[in-house]
XYZ file of C-alpha atoms in Angstrom:
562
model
C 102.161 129.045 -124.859
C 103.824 132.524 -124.126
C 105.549 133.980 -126.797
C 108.666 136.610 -126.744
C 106.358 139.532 -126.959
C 103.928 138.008 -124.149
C 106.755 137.982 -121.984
C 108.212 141.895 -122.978
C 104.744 142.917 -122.412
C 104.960 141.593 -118.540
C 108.582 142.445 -118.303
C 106.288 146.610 -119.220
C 103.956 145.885 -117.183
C 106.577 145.006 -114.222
C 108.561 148.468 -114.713
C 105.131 150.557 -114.525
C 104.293 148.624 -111.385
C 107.614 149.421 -109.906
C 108.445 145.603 -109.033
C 112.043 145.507 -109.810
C 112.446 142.606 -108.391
C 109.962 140.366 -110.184
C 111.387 142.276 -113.502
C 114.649 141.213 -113.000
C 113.453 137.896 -112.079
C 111.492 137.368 -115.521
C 114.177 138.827 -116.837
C 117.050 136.119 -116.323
C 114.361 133.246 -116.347
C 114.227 134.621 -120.330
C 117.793 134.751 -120.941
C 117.861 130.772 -119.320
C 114.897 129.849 -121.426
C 115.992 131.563 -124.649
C 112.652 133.487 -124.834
C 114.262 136.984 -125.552
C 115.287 139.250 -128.647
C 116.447 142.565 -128.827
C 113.300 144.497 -127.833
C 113.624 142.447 -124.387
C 117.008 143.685 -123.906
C 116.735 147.220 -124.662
C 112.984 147.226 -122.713
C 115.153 145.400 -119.748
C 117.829 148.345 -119.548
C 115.642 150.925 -120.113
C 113.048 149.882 -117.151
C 116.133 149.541 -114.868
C 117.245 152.893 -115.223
C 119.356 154.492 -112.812
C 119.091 150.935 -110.565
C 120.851 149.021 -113.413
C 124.660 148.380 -112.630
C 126.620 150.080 -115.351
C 129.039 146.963 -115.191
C 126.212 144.423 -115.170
C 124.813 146.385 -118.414
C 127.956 145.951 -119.865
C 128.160 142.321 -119.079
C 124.316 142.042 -120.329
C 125.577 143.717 -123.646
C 128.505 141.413 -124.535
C 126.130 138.581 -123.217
C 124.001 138.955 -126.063
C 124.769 135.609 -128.996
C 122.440 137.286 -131.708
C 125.013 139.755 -133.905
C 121.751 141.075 -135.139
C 120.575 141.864 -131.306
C 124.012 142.834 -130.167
C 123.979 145.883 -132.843
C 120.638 146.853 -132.408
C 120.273 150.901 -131.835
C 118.101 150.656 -129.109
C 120.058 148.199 -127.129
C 123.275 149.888 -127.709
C 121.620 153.460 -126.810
C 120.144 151.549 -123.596
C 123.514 150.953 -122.547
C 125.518 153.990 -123.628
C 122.934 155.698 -121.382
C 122.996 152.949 -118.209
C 126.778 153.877 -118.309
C 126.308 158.146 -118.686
C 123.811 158.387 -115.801
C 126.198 156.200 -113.361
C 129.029 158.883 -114.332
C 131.123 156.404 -116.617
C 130.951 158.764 -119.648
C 134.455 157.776 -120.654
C 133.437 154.272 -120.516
C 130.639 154.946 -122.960
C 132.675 156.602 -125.524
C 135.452 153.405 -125.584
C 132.322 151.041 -125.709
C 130.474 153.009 -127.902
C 133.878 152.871 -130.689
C 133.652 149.034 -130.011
C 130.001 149.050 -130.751
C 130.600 151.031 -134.487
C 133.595 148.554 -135.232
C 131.091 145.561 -134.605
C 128.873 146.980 -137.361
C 126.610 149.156 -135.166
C 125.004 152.037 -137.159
C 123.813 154.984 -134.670
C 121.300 157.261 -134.608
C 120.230 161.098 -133.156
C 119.425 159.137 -130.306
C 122.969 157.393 -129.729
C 124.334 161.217 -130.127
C 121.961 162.807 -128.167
C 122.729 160.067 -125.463
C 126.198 160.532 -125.510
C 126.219 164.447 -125.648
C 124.366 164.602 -122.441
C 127.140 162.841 -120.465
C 129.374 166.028 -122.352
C 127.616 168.336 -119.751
C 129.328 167.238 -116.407
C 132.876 166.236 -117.570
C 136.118 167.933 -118.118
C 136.296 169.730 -121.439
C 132.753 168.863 -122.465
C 132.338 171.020 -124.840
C 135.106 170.219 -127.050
C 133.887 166.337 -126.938
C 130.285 167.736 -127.728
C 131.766 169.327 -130.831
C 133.671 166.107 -132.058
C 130.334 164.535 -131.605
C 128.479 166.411 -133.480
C 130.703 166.587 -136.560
C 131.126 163.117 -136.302
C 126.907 163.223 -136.519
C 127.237 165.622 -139.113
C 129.690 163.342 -141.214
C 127.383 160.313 -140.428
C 124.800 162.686 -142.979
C 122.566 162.905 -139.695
C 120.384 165.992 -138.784
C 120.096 167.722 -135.408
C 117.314 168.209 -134.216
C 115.644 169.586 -131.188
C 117.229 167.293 -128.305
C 120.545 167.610 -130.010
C 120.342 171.713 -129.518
C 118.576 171.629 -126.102
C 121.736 169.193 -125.107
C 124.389 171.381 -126.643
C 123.096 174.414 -124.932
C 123.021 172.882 -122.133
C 126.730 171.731 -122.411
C 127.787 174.960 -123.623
C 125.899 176.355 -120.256
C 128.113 173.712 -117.907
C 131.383 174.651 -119.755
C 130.889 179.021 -119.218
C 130.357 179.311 -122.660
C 126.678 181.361 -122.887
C 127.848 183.265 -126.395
C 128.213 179.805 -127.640
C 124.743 178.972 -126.484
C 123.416 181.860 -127.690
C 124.759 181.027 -131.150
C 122.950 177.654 -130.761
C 119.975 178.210 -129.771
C 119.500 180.703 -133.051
C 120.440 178.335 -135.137
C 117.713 176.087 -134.248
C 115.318 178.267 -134.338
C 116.857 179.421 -138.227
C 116.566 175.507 -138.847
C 112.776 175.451 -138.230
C 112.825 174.387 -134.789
C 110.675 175.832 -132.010
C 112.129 176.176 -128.808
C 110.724 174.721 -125.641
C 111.128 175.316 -121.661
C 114.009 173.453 -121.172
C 116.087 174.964 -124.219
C 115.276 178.657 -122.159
C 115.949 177.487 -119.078
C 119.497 176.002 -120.473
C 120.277 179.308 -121.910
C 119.189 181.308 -119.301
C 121.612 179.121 -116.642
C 124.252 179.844 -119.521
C 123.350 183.474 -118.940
C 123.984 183.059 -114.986
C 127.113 182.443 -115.676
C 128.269 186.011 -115.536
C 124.802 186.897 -114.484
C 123.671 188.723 -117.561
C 120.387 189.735 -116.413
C 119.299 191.890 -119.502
C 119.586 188.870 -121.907
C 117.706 187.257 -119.299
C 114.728 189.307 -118.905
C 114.880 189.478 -123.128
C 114.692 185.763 -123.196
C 112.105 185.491 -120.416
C 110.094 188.198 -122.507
C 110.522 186.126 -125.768
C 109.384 182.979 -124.122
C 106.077 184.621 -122.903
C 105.555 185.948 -126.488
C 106.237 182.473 -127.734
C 103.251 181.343 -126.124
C 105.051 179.640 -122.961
C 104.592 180.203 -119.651
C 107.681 180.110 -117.526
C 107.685 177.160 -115.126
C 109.446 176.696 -111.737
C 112.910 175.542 -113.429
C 112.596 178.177 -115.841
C 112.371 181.352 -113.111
C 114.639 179.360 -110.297
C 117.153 179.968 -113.120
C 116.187 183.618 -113.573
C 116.681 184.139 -110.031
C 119.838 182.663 -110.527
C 120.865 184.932 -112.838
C 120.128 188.191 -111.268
C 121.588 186.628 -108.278
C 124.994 186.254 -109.841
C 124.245 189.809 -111.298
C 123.922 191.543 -107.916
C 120.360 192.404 -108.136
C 119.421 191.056 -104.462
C 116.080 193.459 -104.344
C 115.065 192.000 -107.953
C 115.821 189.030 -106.415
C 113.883 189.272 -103.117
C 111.046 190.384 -105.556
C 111.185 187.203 -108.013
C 111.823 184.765 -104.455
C 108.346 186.333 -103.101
C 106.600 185.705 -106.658
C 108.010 182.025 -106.623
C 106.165 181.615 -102.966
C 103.243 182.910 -104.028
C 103.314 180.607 -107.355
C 104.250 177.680 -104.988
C 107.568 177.240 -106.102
C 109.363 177.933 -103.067
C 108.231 174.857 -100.866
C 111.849 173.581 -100.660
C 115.001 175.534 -99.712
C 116.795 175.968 -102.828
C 115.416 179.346 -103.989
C 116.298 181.089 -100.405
C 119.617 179.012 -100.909
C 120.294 181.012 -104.323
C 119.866 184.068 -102.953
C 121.065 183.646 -99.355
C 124.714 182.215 -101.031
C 124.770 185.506 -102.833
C 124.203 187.733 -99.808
C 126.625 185.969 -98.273
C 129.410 185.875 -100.768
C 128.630 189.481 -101.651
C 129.281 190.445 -97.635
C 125.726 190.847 -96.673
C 126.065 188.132 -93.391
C 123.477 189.514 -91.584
C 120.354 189.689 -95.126
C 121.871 186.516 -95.217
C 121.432 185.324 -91.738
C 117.843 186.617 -91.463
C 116.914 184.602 -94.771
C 118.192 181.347 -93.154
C 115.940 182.691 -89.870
C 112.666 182.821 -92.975
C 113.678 179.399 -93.745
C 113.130 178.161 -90.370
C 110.168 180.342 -89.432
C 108.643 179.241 -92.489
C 109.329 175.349 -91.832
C 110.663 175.493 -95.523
C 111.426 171.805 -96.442
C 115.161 171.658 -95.919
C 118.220 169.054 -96.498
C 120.738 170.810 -94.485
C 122.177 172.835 -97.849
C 121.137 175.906 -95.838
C 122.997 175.155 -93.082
C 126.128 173.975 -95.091
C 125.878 177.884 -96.985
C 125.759 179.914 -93.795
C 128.570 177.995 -92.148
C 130.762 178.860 -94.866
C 129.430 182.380 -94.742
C 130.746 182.521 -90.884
C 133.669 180.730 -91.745
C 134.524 184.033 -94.046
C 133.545 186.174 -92.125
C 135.531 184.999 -89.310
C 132.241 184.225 -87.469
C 133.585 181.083 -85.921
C 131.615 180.867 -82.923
C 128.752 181.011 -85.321
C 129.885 178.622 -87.258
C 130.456 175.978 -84.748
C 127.294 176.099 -83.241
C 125.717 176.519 -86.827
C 127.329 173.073 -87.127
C 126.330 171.060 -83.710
C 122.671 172.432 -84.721
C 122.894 170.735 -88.036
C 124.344 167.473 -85.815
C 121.865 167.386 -83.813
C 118.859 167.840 -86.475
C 119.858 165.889 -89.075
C 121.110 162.302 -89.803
C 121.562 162.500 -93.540
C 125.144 163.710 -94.576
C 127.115 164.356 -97.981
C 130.339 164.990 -98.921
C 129.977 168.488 -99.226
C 127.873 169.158 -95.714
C 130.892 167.044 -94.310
C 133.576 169.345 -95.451
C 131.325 172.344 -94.515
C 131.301 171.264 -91.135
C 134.729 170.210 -91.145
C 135.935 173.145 -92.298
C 134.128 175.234 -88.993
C 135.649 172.941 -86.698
C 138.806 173.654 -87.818
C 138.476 177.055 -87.896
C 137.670 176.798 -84.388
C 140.596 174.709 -83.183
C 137.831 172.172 -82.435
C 140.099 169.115 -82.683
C 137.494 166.739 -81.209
C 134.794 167.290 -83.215
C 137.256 167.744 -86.139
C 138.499 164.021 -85.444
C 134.184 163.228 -84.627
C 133.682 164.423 -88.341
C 136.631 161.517 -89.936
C 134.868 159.102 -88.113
C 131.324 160.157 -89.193
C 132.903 160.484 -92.592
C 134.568 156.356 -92.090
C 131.076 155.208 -90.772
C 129.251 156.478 -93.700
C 131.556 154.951 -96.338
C 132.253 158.797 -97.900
C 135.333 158.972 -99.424
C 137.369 162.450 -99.043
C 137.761 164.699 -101.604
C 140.429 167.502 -102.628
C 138.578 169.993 -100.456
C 138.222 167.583 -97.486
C 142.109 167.110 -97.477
C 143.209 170.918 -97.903
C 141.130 171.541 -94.782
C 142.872 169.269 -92.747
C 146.403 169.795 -93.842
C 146.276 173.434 -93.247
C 144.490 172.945 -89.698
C 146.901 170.427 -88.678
C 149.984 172.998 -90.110
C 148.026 176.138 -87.979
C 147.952 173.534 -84.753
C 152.123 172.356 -86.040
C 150.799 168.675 -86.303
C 153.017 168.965 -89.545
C 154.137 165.041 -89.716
C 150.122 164.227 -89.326
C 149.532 167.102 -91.902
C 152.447 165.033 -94.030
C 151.157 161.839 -93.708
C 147.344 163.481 -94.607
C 148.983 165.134 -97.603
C 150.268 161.335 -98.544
C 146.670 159.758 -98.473
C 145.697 162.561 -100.280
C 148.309 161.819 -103.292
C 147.606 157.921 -103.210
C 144.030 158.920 -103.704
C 144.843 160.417 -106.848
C 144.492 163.709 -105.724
C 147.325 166.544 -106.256
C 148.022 169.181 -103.651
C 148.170 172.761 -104.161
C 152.169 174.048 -104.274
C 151.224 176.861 -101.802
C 150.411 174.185 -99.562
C 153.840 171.565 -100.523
C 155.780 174.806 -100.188
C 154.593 175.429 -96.713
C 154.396 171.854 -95.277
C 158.037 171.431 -96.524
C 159.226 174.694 -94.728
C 158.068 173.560 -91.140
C 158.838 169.599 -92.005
C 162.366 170.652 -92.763
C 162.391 172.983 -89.338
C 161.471 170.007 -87.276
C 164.145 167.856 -89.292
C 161.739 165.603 -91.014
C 164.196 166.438 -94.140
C 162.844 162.981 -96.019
C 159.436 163.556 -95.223
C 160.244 166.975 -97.068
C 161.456 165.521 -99.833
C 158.505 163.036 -100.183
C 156.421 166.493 -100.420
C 158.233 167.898 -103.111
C 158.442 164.647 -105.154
C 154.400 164.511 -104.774
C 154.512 167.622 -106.529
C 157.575 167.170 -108.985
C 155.235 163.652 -110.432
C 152.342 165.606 -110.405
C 151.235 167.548 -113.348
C 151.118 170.509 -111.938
C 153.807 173.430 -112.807
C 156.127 174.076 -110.057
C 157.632 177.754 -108.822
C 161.634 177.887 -109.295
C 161.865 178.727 -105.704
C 161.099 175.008 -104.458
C 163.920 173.326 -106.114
C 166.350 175.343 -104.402
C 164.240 175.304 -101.308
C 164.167 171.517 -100.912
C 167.906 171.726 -101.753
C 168.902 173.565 -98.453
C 166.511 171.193 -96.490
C 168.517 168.037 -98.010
C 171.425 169.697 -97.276
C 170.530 170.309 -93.608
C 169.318 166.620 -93.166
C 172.550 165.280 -95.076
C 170.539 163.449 -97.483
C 173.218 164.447 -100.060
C 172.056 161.694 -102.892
C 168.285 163.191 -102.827
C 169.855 166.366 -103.173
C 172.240 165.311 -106.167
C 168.876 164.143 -108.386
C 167.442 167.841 -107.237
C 170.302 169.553 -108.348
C 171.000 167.231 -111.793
C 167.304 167.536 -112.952
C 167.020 171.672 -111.860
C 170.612 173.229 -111.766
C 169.702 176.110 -114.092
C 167.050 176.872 -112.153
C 169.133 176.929 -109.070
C 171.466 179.678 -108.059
C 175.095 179.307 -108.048
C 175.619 180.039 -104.007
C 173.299 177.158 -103.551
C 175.056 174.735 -105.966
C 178.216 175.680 -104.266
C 176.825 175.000 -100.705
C 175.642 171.953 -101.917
C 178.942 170.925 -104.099
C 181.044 171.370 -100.753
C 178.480 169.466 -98.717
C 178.482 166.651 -101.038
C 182.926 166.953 -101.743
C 182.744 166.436 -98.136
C 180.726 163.985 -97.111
C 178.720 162.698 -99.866
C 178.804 159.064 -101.679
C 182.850 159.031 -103.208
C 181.720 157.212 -106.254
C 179.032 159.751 -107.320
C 181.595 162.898 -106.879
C 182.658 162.510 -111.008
C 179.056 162.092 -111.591
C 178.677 165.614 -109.527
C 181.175 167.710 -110.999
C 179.961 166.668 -114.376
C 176.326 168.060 -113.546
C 177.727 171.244 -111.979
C 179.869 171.839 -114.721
C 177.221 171.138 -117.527
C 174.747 173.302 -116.354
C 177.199 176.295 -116.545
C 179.013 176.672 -113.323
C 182.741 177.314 -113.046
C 184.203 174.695 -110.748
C 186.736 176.870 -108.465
C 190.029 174.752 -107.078
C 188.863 174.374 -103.286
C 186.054 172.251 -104.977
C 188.639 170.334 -107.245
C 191.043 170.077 -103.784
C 188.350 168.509 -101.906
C 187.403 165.737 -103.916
C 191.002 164.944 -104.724
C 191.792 164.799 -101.041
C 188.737 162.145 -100.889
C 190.068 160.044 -103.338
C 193.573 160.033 -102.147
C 192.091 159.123 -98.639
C 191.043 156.336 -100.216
C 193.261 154.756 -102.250
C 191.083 152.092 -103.626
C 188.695 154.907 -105.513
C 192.387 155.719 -107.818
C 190.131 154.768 -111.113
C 187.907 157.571 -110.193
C 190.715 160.278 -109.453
C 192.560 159.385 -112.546
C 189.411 159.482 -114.705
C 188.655 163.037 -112.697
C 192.243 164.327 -113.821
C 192.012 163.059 -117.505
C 188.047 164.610 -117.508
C 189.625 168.351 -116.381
C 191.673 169.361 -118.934
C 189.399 168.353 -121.712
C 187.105 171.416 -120.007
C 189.332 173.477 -119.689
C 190.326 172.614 -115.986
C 193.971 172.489 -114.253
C 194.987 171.802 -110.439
C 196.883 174.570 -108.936
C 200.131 174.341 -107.470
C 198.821 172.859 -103.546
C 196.660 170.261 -105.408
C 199.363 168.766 -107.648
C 202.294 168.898 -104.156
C 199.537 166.764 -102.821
C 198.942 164.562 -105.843
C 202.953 164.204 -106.094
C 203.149 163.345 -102.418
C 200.669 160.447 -103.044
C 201.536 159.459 -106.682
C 203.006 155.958 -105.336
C 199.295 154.771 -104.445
C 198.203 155.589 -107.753
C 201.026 154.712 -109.665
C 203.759 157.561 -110.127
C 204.027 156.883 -114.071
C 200.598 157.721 -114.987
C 200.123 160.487 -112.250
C 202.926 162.381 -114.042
C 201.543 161.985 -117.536
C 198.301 163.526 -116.735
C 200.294 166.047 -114.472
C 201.920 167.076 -117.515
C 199.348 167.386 -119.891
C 197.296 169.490 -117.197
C 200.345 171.814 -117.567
C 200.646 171.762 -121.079
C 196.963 172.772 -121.159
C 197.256 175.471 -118.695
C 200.432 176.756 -120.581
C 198.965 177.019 -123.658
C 196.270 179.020 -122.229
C 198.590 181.806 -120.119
C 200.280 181.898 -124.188
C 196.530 182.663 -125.395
């Protein structure tokens, strides 16, 4: 007897009740039964919320038979947004593309959806602006949301004149601003902590008939924060107490971080002290701010201790307390704990991040653990993250010291493939290290990809290492490089690799392709050279020796007649 809107009205009824269970339950015993349409879906999606899967919305999505269902706005907006609160905002722009090529037509809400995932991601802003022309193009208005979200970008990307600029214009269109587009302007105002704007705005919001909120003045103390106004600060902190906005640790954190960075350890110290006199409702951020602020300040007894008290108070970690912590033990030489911390870090499934492996590659490099510092800086590139040159630079100095010359070079290839830009110094600095370790044919590709960036003492070191010693049938290949990238190939180079070549007689294709190659550049063999060339000419065939004997003369007449 239930119809499709009987059972939509449960699956409402479900979400406000908070059994997410019995919702999803319903919810596939509709998509068995066939008793669904496109209100179900998006109602389904929505309810889930930040529990829903963004793969499993995906899969609900392309799931869907109806073509009519499939490109309804609301369903599509219910997914684009399942996908931008899970942090898969490049995953929602491909999908969303697929979604207008199978005939979906989107609204201000589809932008507005999509614009908010522009806030946290690289280059936001210049996605938010191809969004909105593209909403523009699409003959669409903005309206209220769309500002309050592009401020808000414009506020995550430094970019508060741009914000400013916005958040006229929608006033000039006829809209009235409300708490959270000042609040999103006045964090785009912390940014460089431009308090007079601030207090301006604040002011204007008070004559608009609004009365700041807790968000709305946390910001403002972030902003004179950032501007160095810690007794305006102190001032605003004891009004937010006194509003009862300061029952959690985040306002002392805001101004205690800018003690603190500003050099004020001790103001800072005795606001963490208020904190705990207070019994302020704390996750441990406090903790993870005045560690740092010891770390600095070369506090590191402090900062130890700082951390076992944090150990021993709390059981909740994150990433970023991890690294805090991390970071003090280091400082303190404390490899126990330091090695206590990887495990915690193992046990509680957190992944490491770029911070988390620059802490331990310099600590093992200050204790000269520097093939455990290599083999860190390795997990750290096969995770997709790229190390810092200063660091490759320094790693590779003490790994070539200790004769780990391939572990070196492994170091300065993790670099080369990145995309970062690399200081002319390295090239030649991993050159001497292959050198030194005799890995001659790592040192060829160095000097073949980067010999005008190397100088000429170092290719001749290397050209003399390699004449010497280095693989006979890549010696043509050698000269060639060395003599393309500008370098004048002297005859004790020339006598060497001849003297290879006649020591082994079966490499005479590669001396008699050297001898036709020289004086087509301009190069002769001097008088010792050629005696030894004669004296051997019966290996190679005294005919052909002669020829190119003579035509090596001829050249180098010709030029003593020039």
């Amino acid at each position: 007897m239930l119809k499709v809107q009987d059972m939509n009205a449960i699956l409402r009824h479900f979400g406000k009740l908070n059994r997410w269970h019995d919702l999803s339950q319903l919810f596939e015993w509709m998509l068995q039964s066939g008793k669904i349409n496109a209100s179900s879906y998006s109602t389904y999606m929505k309810l889930m919320g930040k529990s829903l899967n963004p793969v499993e919305a995906i899969e609900i999505y392309n799931g869907i038979q109806d073509e009519s269902a499939k490109n309804n706005v609301f369903i599509c907006n219910s997914v684009l947004s399942c996908l931008i609160r899970n942090g898969k905002f490049d995953r929602s722009i491909k999908l969303f593309h697929q979604m207008r090529r199978d005939g979906l037509t989107p609204d201000v809400v589809t932008y507005s959806t999509l614009l908010s995932g522009c806030i946290k991601v690289k280059d936001g802003y210049s996605k938010a602006l191809e969004l909105v022309q593209e909403l523009l193009r699409n003959g669409l208005h903005m309206d209220s949301v769309i500002y309050g979200t592009l401020i808000a970008v414009c506020a995550s990307n430094n970019k508060w004149e741009e914000a400013e600029s916005y958040f006229n214009q929608m006033k000039d269109d006829g809209h009235s601003p409300n708490k959270f587009h000042y609040s999103s302007l006045l964090n785009a105002y912390s940014i460089n902590g431009n308090y007079q704007k601030a207090d301006e705005l604040v002011q204007d919001m008070k004559s608009a008939g609004l009365v700041p909120n807790k968000v709305v003045l946390t910001t403002l103390l972030k902003v004179y924060v950032r501007g160095g106004l810690f007794e305006k600060s102190r001032e605003l902190l004891a009004e937010l107490e006194t509003m009862g906005y300061a029952d959690e640790e985040m306002p002392y954190c805001l101004v205690m971080d800018g003690l603190a960075k500003a050099g004020c350890i001790d103001e800072a110290k005795s606001l963490f002290q208020e904190i705990r006199d207070k019994s302020i409702r704390s996750d441990g951020y406090s903790h993870s701010i005045m560690i740092s602020a010891f770390c600095r300040g070369g506090l590191l007894e402090e900062a130890k201790q700082l951390a076992r008290d944090f150990e021993a108070t709390y059981d909740r970690y994150d990433l970023v307390m991890l690294n805090t912590m991390l970071c003090a033990y280091c400082r303190a030489g404390e490899m126990d704990s330091v090695m206590q911390m990887l495990r915690k870090m193992d046990g509680l499934a957190i992944s490491p991040d770029y911070k988390t492996f620059h802490i331990l590659i310099k600590y093992f490099c200050k204790e000269k653990l520097y093939l455990l510092a290599y083999r860190t800086m390795e997990d750290m590139h096969n995770r997709g993250c790229q190390p810092e040159e200063e660091l490759c630079s320094t790693l590779m100095f003490h790994l070539g010291k200790i004769k780990a010359h391939s572990e070196a070079f492994s170091v300065y290839n993790m670099l080369r493939y990145s995309k970062r830009t690399m200081c002319k110094a390295l090239h030649e600095k991993i050159l001497h290290i292959l050198i030194a370790g005799r890995l001659l044919k790592d040192a060829y590709v160095v000097v073949k990809d980067n010999a005008g960036l190397i100088s000429k003492p170092a290719i001749k070191k290397f050209s003399i290492a390699f004449f010497n010693s280095g693989n006979i049938n890549l010696i043509n290949d050698v000269i060639k490089a060395i003599h393309g990238c500008g370098y004048k190939i002297d005859q004790g180079l020339f006598q060497m690799a001849i003297s290879r070549y006649i020591a082994q007689p079966e490499k005479k294709e590669l001396l008699l392709q050297l001898l036709q190659w020289m004086p087509c550049q301009g190069y002769v063999v001097d008088s010792s050279t050629r005696n030894l060339i004669l004296k051997n000419s019966r290996i190679f065939g005294r005919q052909l020796i002669a020829e190119m004997l003579s035509k090596q003369h001829m050249v180098s007449k010709a030029s003593i007649s020039h």
